XYZ file of C-alpha atoms in Angstrom:
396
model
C 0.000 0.000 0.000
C 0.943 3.395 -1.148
C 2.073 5.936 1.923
C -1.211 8.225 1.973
C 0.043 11.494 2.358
C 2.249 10.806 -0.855
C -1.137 9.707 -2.700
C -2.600 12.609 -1.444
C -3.153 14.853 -4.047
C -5.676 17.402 -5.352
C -8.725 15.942 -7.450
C -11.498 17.633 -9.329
C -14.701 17.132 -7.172
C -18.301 18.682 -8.614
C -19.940 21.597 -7.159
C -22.239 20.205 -4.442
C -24.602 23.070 -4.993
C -24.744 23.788 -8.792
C -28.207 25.416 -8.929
C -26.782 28.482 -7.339
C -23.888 31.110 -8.681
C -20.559 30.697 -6.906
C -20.239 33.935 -5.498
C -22.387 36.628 -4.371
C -23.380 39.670 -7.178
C -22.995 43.158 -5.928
C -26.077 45.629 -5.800
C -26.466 49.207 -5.636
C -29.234 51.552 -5.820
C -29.819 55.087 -5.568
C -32.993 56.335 -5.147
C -33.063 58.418 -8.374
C -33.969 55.493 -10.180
C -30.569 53.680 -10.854
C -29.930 50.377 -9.511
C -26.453 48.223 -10.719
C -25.252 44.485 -10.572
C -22.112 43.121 -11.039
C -20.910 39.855 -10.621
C -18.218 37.123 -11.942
C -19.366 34.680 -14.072
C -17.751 31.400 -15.894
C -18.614 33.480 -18.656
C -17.456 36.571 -17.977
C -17.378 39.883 -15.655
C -21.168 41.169 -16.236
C -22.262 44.484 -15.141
C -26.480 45.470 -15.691
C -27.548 48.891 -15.154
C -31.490 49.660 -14.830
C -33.050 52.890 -15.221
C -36.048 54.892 -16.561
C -35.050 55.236 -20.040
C -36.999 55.109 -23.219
C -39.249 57.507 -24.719
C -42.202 56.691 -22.139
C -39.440 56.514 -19.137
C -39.770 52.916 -18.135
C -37.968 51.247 -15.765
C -36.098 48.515 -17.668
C -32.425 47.332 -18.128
C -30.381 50.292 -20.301
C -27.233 48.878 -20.074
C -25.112 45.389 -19.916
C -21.414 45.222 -19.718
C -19.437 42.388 -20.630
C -15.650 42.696 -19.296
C -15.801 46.371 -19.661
C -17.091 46.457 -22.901
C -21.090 47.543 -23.324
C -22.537 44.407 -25.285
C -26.138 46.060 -24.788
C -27.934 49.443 -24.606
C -31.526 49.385 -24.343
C -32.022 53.450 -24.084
C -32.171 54.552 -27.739
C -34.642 51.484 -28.504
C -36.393 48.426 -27.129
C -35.614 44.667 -25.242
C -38.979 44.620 -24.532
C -41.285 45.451 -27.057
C -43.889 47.735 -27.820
C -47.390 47.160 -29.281
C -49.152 48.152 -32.296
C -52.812 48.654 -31.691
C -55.190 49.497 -34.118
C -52.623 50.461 -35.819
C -51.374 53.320 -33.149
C -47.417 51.971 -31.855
C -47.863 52.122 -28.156
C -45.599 51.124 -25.519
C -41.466 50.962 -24.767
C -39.693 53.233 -26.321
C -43.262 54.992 -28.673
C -45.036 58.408 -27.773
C -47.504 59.303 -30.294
C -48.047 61.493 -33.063
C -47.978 64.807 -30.681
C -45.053 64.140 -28.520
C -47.214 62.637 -25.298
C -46.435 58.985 -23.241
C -48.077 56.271 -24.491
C -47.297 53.999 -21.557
C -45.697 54.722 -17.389
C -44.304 52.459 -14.793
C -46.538 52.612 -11.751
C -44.489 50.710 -9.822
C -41.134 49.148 -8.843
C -40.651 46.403 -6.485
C -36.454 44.970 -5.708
C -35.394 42.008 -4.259
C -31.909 40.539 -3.578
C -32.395 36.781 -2.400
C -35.995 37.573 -2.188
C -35.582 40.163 0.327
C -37.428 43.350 -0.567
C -35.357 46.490 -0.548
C -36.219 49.564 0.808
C -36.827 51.657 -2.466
C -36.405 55.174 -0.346
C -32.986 54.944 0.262
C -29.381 54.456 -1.115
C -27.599 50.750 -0.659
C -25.208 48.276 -1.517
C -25.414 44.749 -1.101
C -24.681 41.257 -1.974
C -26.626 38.610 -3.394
C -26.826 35.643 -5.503
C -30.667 36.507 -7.086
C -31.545 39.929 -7.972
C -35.609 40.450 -9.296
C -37.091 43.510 -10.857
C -40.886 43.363 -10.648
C -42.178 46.412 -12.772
C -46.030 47.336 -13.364
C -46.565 49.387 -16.466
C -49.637 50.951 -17.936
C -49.811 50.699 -21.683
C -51.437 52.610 -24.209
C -52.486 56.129 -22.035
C -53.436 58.373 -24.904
C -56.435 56.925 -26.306
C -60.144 56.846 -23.952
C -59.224 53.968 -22.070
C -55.907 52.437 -21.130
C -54.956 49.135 -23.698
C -53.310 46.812 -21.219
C -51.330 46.111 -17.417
C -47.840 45.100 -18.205
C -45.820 43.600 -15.573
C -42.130 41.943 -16.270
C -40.077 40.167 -13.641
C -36.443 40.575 -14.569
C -34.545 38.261 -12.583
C -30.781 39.200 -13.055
C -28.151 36.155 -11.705
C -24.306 35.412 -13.261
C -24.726 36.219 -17.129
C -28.060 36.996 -17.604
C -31.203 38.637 -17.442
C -34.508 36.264 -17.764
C -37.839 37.888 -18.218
C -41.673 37.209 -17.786
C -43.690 39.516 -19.493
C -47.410 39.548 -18.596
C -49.996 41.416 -20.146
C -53.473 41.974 -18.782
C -55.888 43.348 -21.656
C -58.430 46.079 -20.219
C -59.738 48.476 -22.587
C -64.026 47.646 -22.719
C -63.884 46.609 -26.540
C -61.765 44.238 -28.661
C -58.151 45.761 -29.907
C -56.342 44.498 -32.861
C -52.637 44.119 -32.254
C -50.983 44.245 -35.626
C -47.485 43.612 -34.189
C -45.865 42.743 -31.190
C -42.448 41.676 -31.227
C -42.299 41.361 -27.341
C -38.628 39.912 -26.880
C -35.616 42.297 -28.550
C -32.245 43.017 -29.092
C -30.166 45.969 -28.625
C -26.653 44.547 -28.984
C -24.096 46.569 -29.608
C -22.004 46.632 -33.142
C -23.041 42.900 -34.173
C -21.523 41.684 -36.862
C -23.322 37.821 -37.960
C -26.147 36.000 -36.531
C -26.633 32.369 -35.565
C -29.974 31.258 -36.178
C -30.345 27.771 -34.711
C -33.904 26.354 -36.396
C -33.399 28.204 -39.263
C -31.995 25.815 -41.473
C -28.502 27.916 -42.570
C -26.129 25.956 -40.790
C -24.151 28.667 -40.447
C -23.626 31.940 -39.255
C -24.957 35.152 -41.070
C -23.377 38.205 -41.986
C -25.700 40.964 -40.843
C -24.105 43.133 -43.822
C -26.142 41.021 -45.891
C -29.536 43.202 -45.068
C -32.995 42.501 -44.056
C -33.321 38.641 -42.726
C -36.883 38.182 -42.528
C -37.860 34.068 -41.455
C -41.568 32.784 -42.003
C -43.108 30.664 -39.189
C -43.968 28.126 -41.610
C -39.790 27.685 -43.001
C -38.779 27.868 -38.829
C -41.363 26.655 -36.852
C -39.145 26.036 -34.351
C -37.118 29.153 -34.332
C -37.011 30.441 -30.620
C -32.834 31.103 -30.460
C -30.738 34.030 -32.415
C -27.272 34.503 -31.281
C -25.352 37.759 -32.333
C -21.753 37.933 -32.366
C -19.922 41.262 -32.534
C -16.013 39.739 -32.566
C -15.098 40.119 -29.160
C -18.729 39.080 -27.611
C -22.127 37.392 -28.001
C -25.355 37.746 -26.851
C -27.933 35.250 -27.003
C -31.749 35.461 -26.857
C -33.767 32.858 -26.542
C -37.456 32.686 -26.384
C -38.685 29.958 -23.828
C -41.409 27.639 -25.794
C -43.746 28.987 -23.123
C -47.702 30.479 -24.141
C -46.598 33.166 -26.485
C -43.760 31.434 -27.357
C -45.114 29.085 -29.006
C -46.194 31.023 -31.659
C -49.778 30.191 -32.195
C -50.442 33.961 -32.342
C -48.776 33.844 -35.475
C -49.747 32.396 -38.707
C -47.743 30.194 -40.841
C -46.720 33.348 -43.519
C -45.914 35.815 -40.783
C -42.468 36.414 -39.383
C -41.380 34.357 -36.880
C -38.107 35.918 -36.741
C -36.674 39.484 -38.131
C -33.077 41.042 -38.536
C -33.817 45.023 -39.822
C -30.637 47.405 -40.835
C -31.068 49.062 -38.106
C -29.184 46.345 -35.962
C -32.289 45.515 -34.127
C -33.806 41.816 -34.387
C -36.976 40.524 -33.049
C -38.417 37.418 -31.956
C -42.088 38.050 -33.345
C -44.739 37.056 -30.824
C -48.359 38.518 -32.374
C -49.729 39.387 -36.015
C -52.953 40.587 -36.749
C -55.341 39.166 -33.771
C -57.987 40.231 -31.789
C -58.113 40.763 -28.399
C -60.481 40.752 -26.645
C -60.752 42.945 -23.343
C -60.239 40.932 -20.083
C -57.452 38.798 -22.442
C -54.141 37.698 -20.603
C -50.739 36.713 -22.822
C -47.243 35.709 -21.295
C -43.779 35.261 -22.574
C -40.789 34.040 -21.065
C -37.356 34.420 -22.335
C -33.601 34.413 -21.031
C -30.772 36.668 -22.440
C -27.491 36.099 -21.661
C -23.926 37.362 -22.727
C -20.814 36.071 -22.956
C -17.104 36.217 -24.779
C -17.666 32.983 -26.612
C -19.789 29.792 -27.259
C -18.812 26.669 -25.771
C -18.917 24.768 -28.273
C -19.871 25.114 -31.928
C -20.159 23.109 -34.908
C -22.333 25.008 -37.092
C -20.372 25.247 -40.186
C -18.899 22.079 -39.603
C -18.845 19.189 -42.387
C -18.391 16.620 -40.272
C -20.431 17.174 -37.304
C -24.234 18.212 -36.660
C -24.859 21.622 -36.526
C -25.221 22.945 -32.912
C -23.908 25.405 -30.556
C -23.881 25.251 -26.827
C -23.691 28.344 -24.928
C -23.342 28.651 -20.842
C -26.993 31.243 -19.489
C -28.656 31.407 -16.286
C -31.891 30.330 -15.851
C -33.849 30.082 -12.848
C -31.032 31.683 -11.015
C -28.684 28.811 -11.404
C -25.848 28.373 -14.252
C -26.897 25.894 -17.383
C -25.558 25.075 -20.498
C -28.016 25.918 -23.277
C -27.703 23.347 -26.343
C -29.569 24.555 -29.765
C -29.420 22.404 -33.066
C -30.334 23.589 -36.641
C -33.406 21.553 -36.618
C -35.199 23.648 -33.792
C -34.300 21.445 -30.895
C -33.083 23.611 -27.619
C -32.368 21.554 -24.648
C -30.473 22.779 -21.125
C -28.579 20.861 -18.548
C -27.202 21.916 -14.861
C -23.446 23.447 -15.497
C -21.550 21.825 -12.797
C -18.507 23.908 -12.356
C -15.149 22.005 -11.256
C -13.714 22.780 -7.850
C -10.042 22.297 -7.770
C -9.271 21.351 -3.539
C -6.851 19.815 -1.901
C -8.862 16.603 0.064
C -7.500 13.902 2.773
C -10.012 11.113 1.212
C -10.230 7.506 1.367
C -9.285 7.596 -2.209
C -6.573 8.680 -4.598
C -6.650 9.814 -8.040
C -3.518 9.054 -9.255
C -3.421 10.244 -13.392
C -6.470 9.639 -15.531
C -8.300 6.695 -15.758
C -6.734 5.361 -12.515
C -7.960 5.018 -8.893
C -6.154 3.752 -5.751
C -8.721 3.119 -2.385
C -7.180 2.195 0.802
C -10.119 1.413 2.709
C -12.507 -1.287 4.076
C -13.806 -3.777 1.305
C -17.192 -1.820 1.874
C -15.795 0.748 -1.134
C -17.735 1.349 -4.180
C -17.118 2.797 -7.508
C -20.134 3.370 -9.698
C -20.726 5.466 -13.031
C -22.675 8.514 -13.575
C -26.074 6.487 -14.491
C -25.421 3.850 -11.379
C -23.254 1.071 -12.950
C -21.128 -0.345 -10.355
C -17.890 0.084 -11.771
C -15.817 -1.701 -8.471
C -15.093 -2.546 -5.081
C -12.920 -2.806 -2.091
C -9.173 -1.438 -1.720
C -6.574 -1.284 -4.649
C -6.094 0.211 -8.121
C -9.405 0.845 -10.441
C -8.613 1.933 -14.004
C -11.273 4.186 -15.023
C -12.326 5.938 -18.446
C -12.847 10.166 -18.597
C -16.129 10.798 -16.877
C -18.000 11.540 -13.947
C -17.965 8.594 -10.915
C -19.835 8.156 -7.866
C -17.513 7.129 -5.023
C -19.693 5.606 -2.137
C -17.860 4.641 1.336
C -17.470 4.503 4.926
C -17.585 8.149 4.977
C -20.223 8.888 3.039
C -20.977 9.507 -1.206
C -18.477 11.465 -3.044
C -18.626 13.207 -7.185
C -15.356 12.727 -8.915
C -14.191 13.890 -12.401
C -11.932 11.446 -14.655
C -10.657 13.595 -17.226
């Protein structure tokens, strides 16, 4: 038997705890209407700033730093998206024809870690979760108001997801003509990745105009823009309205204009009726490169994997060209130093110096072996289960 504190070495063990970020994010908030976060990511250094910004002076998210560098600025245009009504643009960042608001936040509610913050007053302080709950009154020029908007922002490692909700109160039925609902204001992008499309590759936005028809990208809930040095993905959760069965099959489901904007289109031409209620969900996140990408490839499937936040925990985000958008846990590796029952030595090999009572099983419960000695192993993830309990190794 091999002297333990020579075998003693450090091993790759999984986050216990993946679900939440590793560190706290730092808050601050003035009460002049300008709250920050800022936190480390595997992605990334991300900084958010929200605001009242827009034409109508909504509180929403203005601007997102990536490593310094501004990857978004919502405060000349839209992420979340106005209506048209009866043909009258209402909403985000559109006054109408005289000048006047057509839409006001009523209210603001913070949390950090679900604690409510005292809006009256300047802080700073940590936290893992940060949620913007905003109430906004759409449509305030016409008799009666058109609809209750409220979007939760919850804001955690590398992104920002959003729940828009819309509650439809004016006393007779609207048309909305458009609503694009989830937007992009990334800054200086240069191509666009349009998992579900059917390209296979990435697009040069120089080309112009990309419009997509629901009925050639049914599936299409994904764009990813690159700018050279950053990326920013956007991806519409297949959730009520983003399902698309407000649209029909020779409307838009997806639009790229020259003015560097693109939509995910959410509504064409229905009627709603008053006391109506629609939803989306969506999750944008930012970060210096993809994980892994293949699109392009000759020899491989087309997909791209990308590392977001959802629910307040870090995932890996998986998209192929067919449509199909799939997420998994990111478990990030913990490099400690660990006096264990067990020793790995160099890949693919384990030494145990314990009671026979030792097993070794896979990730999906094989048992792999038992008892004391040397256990050659191939790269993956291993369940160690002993005297002192269940341990998560990585073989790489």
């Amino acid at each position: 038997m091999i002297p333990r504190k020579i075998l003693r070495i450090f091993i790759l063990l999984m986050a216990l705890t993946p679900a939440l970020p590793a560190q706290a994010a730092k808050v601050e908030y003035s009460p002049k209407g300008v709250l920050s976060f800022a936190e480390s990511t595997p992605w990334g250094n991300m900084t958010v700033t929200f605001t009242y910004c827009l034409a109508n002076k909504l509180f929403t998210f203005s601007t997102v730093n990536l490593d310094g560098e501004r990857v978004n600025a919502g405060v000349w245009s839209d992420n979340i998206g106005p209506f048209n009504a009866d043909g009258k643009w209402v909403g985000a960042n559109h006054l109408d024809s005289k000048g006047n608001f057509t839409a006001k936040t009523v209210s603001v509610e913070i949390t950090a870690d679900m604690e409510v913050l005292d809006a009256e007053r300047d802080y700073t302080v940590e936290c893992k979760i940060l949620t913007v709950t905003v109430r906004n009154l759409i449509g305030l020029t016409d008799a009666e108001p058109f609809a209750w908007e409220r979007v939760t922002y919850t804001v955690a490692g590398n992104s920002i997801e959003v729940e828009v909700e819309h509650d439809y109160i004016s006393s007779t039925p609207v048309t909305v003509v458009t609503y694009y609902g989830m937007q992009s204001m990334f800054e200086s992008e240069k191509e666009i990745l349009l998992p579900g499309a059917g390209f296979g590759s990435w697009i040069p936005v120089d080309r112009g105009d990309v419009n997509i028809l629901k009925k050639d990208a049914p599936d299409l809930n994904l764009y990813i823009e690159s700018n050279g040095s950053a990326m920013q993905a956007s991806y519409l959760l297949k959730e009520d309205l983003g399902t698309h069965e407000y649209l029909a099959d020779n409307h838009n489901i997806f639009t790229h204009s020259d003015l560097g904007k693109s939509y995910h289109s959410l509504m064409r031409y229905n009627t709603i009726e008053p006391g109506a209620y629609t939803r989306w969900h969506g999750v944008y996140s930012w970060f210096r490169t993809t994980v892994k990408d293949t699109f392009g490839s000759r020899d491989e499937e087309p997909c791209v994997v990308y590392g977001a936040y959802i629910g307040g925990g870090p995932c890996l985000v998986t998209a192929y060209d067919d449509g199909r958008i799939t997420t998994a846990p990111y478990i990030r590796p913990v490099e400690r130093e660990y006096n264990t029952n067990f020793h790995v030595l160099k890949p693919g090999m384990l030494i145990t110096d314990v009671e026979p009572d030792l097993s070794v099983f896979d990730s999906v419960g094989r048992l792999i072996g038992t008892g004391p000695g040397l256990h050659r192993l191939g790269s993956g993830i291993y369940i160690i289960n002993g005297p002192k309990g269940a341990s998560k190794i990585r073989v790489r």
